[in-house]
mmCIF file of C-alpha atoms in Angstrom:
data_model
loop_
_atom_site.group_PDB
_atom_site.id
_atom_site.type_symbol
_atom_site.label_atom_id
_atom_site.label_comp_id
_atom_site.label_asym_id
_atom_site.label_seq_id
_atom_site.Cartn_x
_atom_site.Cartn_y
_atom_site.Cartn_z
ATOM 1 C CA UNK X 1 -2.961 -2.576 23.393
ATOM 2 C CA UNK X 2 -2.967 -4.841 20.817
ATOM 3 C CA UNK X 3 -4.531 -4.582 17.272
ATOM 4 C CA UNK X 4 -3.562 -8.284 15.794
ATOM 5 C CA UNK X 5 -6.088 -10.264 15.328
ATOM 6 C CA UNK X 6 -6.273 -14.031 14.125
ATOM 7 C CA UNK X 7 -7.729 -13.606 10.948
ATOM 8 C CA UNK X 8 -8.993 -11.175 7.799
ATOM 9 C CA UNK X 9 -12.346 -12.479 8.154
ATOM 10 C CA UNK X 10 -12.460 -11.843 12.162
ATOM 11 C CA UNK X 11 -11.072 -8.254 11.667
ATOM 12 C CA UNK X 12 -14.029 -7.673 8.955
ATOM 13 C CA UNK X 13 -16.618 -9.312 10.620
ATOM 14 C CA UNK X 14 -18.640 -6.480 11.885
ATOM 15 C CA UNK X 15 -17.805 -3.559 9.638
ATOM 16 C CA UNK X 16 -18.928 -5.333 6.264
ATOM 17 C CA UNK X 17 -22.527 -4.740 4.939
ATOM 18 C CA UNK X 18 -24.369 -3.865 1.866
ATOM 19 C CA UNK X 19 -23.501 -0.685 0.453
ATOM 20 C CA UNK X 20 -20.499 0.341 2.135
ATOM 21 C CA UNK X 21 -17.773 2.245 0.653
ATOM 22 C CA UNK X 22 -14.421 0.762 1.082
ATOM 23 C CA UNK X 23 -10.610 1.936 0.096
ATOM 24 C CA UNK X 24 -8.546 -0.118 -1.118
ATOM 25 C CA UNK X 25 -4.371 0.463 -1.479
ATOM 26 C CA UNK X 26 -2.106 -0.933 -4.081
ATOM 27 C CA UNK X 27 -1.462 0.220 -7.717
ATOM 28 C CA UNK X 28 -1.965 -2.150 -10.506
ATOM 29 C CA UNK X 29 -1.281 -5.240 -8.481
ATOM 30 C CA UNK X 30 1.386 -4.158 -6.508
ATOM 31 C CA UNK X 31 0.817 -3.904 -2.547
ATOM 32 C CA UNK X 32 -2.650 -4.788 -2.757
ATOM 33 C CA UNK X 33 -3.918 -6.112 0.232
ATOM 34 C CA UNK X 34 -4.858 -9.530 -1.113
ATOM 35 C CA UNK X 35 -5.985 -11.573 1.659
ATOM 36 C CA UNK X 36 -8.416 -8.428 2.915
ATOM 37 C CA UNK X 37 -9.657 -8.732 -0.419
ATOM 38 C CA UNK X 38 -10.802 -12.514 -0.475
ATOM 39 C CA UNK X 39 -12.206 -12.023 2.864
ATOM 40 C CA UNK X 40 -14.649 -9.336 1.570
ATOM 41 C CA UNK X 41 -15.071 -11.812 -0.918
ATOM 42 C CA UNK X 42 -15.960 -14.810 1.381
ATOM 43 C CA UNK X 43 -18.299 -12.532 2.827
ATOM 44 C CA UNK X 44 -20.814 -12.180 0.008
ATOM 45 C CA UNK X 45 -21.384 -8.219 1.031
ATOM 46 C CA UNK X 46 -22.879 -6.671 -1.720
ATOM 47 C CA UNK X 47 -23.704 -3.301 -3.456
ATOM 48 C CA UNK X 48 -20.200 -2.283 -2.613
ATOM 49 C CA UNK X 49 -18.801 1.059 -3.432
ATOM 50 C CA UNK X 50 -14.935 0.409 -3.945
ATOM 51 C CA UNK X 51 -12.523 3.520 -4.538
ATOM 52 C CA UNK X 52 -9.190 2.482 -5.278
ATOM 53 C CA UNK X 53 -6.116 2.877 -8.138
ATOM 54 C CA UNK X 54 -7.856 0.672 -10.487
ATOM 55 C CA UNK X 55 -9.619 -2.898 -10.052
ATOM 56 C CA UNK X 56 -6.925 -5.657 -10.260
ATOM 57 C CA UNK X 57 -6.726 -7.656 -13.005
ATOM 58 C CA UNK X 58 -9.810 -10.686 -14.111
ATOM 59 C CA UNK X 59 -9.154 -13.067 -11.192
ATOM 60 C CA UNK X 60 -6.817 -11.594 -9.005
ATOM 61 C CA UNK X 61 -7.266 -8.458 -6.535
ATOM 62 C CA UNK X 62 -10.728 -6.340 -6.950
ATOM 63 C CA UNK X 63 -11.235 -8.413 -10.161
ATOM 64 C CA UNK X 64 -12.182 -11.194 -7.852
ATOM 65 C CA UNK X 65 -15.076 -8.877 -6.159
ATOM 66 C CA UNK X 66 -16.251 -7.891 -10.003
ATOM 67 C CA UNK X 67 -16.492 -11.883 -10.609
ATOM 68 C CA UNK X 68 -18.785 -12.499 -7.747
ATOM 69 C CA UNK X 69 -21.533 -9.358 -8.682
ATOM 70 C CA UNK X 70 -20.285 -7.739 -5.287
ATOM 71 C CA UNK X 71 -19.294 -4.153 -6.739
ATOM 72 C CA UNK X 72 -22.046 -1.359 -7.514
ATOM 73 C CA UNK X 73 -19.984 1.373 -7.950
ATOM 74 C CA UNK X 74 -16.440 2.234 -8.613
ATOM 75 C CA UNK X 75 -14.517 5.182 -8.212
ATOM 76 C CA UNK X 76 -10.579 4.869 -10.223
ATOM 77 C CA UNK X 77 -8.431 6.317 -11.986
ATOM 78 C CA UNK X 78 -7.712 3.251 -14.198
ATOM 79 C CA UNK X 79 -9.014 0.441 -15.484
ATOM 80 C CA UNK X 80 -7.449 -1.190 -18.652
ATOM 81 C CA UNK X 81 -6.406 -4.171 -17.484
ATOM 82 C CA UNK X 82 -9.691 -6.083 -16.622
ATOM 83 C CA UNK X 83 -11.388 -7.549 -19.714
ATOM 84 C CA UNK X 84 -14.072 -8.168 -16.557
ATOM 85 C CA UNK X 85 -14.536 -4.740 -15.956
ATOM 86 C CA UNK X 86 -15.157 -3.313 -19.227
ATOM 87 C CA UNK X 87 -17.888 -5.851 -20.286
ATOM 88 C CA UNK X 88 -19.677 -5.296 -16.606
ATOM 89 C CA UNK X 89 -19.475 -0.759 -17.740
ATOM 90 C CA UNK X 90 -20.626 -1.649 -21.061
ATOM 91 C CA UNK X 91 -23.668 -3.850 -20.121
ATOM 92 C CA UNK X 92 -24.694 -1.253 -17.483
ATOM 93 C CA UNK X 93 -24.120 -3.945 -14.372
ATOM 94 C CA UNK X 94 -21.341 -0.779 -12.660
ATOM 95 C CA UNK X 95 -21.604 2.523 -12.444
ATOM 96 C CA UNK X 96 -18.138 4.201 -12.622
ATOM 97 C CA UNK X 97 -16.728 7.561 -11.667
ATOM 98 C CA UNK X 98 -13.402 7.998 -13.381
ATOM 99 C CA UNK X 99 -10.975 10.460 -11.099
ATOM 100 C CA UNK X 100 -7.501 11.563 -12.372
ATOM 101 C CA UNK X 101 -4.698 9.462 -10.686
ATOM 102 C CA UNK X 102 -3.577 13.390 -8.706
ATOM 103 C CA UNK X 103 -6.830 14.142 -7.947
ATOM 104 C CA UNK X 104 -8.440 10.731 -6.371
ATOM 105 C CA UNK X 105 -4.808 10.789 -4.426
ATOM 106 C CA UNK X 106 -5.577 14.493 -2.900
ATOM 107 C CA UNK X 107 -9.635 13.108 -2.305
ATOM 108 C CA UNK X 108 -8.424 10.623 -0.321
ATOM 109 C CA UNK X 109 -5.575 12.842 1.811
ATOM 110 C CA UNK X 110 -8.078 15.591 1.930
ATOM 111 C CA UNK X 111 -10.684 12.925 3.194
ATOM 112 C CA UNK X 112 -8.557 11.645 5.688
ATOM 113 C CA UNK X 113 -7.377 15.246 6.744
ATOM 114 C CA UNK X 114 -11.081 16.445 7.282
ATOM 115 C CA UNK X 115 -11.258 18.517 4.168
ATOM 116 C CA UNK X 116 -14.170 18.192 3.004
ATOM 117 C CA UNK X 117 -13.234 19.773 -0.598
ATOM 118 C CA UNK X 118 -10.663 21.306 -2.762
ATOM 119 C CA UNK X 119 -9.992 23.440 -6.012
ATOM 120 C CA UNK X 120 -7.657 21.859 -8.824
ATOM 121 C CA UNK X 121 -6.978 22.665 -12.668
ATOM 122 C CA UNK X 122 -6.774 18.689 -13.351
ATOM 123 C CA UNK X 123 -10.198 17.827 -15.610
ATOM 124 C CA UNK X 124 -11.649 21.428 -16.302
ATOM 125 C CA UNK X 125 -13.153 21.916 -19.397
ATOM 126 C CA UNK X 126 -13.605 18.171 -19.244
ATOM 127 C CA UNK X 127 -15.867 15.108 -19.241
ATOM 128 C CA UNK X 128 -13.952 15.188 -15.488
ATOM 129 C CA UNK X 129 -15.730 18.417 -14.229
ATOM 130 C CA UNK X 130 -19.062 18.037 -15.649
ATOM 131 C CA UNK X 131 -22.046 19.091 -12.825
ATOM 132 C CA UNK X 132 -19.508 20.103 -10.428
ATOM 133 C CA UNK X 133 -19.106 23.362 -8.965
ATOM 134 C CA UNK X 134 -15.918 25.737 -10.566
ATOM 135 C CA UNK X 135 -14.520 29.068 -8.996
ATOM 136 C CA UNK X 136 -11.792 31.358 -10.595
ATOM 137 C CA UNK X 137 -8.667 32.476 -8.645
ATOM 138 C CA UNK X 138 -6.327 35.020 -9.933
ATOM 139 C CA UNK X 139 -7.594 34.480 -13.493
ATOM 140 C CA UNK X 140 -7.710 30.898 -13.614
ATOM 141 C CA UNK X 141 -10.538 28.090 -13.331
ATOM 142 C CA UNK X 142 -10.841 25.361 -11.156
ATOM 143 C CA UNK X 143 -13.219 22.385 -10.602
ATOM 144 C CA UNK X 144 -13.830 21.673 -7.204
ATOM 145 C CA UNK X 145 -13.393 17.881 -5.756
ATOM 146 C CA UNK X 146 -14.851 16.146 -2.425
ATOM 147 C CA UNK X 147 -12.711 14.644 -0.029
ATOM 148 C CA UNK X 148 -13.212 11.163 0.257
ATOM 149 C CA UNK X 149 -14.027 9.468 3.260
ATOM 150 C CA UNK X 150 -14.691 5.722 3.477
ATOM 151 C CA UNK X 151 -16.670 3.439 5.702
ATOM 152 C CA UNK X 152 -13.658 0.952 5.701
ATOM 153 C CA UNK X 153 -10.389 0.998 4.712
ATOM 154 C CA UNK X 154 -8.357 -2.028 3.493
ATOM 155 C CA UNK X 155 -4.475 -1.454 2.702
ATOM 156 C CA UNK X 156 -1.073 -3.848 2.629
ATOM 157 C CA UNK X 157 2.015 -3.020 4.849
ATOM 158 C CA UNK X 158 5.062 -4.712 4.596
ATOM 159 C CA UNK X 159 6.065 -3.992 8.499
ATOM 160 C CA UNK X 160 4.056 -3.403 11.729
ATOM 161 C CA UNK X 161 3.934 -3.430 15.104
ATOM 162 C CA UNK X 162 1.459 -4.658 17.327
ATOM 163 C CA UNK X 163 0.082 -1.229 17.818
ATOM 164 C CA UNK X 164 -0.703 -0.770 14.255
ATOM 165 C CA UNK X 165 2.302 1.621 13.248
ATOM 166 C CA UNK X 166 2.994 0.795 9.396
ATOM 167 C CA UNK X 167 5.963 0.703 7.335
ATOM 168 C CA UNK X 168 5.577 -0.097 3.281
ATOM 169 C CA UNK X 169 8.585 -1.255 0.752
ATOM 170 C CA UNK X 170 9.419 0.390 -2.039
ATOM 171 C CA UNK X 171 6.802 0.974 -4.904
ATOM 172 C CA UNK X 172 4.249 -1.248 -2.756
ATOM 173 C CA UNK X 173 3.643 2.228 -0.883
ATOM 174 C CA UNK X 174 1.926 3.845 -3.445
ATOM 175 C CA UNK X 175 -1.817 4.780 -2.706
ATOM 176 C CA UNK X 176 -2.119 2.837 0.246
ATOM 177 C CA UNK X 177 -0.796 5.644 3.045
ATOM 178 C CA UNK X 178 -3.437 7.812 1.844
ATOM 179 C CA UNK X 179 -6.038 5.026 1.607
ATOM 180 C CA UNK X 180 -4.731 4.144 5.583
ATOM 181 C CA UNK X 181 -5.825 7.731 6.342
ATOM 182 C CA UNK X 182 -9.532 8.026 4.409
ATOM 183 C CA UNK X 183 -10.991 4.894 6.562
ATOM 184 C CA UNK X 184 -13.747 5.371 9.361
ATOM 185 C CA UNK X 185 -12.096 1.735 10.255
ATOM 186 C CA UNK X 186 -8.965 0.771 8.923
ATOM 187 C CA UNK X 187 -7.960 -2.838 8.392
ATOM 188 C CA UNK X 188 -4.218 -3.622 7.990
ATOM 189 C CA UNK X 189 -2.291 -6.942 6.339
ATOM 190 C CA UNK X 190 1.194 -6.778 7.235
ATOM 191 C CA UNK X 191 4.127 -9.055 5.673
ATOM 192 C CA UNK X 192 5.684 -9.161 9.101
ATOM 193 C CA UNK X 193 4.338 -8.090 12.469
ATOM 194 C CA UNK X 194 6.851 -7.134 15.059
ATOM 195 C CA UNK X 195 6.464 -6.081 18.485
ATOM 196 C CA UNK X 196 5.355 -2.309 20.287
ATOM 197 C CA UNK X 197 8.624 -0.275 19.782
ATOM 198 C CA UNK X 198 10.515 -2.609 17.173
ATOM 199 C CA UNK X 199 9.967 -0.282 14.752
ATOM 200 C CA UNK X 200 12.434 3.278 14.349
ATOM 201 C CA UNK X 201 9.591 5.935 14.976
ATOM 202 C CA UNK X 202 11.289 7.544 11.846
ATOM 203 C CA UNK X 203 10.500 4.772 9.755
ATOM 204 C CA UNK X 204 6.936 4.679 10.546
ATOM 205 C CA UNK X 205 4.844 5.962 7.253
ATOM 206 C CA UNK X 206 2.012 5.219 8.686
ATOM 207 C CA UNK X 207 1.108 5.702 12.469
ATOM 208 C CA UNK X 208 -1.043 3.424 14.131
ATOM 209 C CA UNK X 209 -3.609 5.853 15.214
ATOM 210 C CA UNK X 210 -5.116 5.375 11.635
ATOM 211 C CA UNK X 211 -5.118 1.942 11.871
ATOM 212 C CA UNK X 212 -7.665 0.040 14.341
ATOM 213 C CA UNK X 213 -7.122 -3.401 12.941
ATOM 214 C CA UNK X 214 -4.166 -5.819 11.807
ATOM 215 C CA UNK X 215 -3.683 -9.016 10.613
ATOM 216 C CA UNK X 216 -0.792 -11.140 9.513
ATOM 217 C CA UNK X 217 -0.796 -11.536 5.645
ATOM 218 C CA UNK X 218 -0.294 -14.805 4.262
ATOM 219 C CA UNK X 219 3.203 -15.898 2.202
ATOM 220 C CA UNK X 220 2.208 -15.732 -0.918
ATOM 221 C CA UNK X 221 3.732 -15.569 -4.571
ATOM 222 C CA UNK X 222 3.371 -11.637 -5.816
ATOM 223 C CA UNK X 223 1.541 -11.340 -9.232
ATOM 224 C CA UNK X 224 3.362 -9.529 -11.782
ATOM 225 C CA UNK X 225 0.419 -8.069 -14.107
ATOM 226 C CA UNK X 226 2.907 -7.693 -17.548
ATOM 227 C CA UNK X 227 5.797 -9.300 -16.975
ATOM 228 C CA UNK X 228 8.587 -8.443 -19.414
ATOM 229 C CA UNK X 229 11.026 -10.755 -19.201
ATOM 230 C CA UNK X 230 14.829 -9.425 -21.251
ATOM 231 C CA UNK X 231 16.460 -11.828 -23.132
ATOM 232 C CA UNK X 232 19.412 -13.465 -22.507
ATOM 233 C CA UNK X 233 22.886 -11.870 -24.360
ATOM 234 C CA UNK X 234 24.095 -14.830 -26.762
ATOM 235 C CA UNK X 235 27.858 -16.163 -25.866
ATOM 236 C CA UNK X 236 30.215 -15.080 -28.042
ATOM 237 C CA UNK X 237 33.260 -17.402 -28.600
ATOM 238 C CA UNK X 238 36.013 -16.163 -27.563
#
């Protein structure tokens, strides 16, 4: 059966309301799942809690939520590249829970594996661990971290099928296999969208029982968030 459907806004019709908590792929700007995004946006929901990587840039990816008051509460590991961000913290309009990069990665696998918590090293002693329940094993202390589970789940693929099965390029793979797997719902953008079976089952990163919805993502021009551009070796005459 099918999971394609015509549009971002039809596949998050009737899973967005106030106060959900929705995943969100991509790292920095890279395989974010842009058009997901602006529908959420379009869709005025409100008092969102949004875990993800970080929160885009001002204007572009989860920067454009921040712009329109949507967000209530973010959990991320970074967030130093939205001016937007830091004035919202500072005024008091978010609260923010900040999770080491390792450890929101294993909340969301251990979320999506039905773990409900786990021991790590990462953050004790710090800021990180404060009010949360330690143990000691074999001499050494740990701080213990929920599992993340979310009420919807947005990421970006670069391949699918019609069944949902997911396939990411290169560095655009980053967090969003683990978001994929932390969803109650998950929503899928794919670059291309290929028939049941097109796809090598040992390419698949993804499998499509995660993933209840898909969409075609629009062509659009990738943001680069610092681009570095090397300059060009002068001629020498021969």
């Amino acid at each position: 059966m099918s999971k394609v459907l015509a549009s971002a806004a039809d596949a998050l019709g009737d899973v967005l309301h106030d106060g959900i908590v929705l995943a969100v792929g991509g790292f920095g700007l890279c395989g974010i799942p842009a058009d997901l995004i602006d529908a959420v946006r379009a869709s005025g929901v409100r008092d969102l809690t949004v875990v993800s990587n970080n929160m885009g840039v001002d204007g572009i990816g989860l920067g454009r939520l921040l712009e329109t008051g949507q967000v209530r509460t973010v959990i991320a590991s970074y967030v130093g590249e939205n001016r937007l961000f830091a004035e919202q913290l500072l005024a008091g309009e978010l609260e923010v829970e900040f999770s080491p990069q390792g450890t929101l990665a294993e909340r969301l696998r251990a979320g999506g594996a039905g773990i409900p918590a786990f021991y790590t090293k990462t953050g004790v002693g710090t800021l990180v661990a404060e009010g949360k329940p330690h143990a000691v094993f074999d001499g050494i202390r740990y701080v213990q971290e929920r599992g993340i589970v979310a009420d919807v789940a947005l990421v970006h693929a670069w391949r699918a099928d019609t069944e949902g099965n997911l396939v990411y390029r290169y560095t655009a793979r980053n967090f969003n296999p683990l978001v994929a797997t932390a969803g109650v719902v998950t929503i899928a953008e794919a670059e291309e969208i290929v028939p049941r079976g097109a796809i090598d089952p040992h390419d698949v990163v993804t499998p499509g029982v995660y993933v209840q919805r898909l969409v075609q993502a629009d062509a659009r021009t990738k943001p680069i968030e610092q681009r570095t551009v090397r300059k060009r070796p002068v001629a020498v005459p021969a």
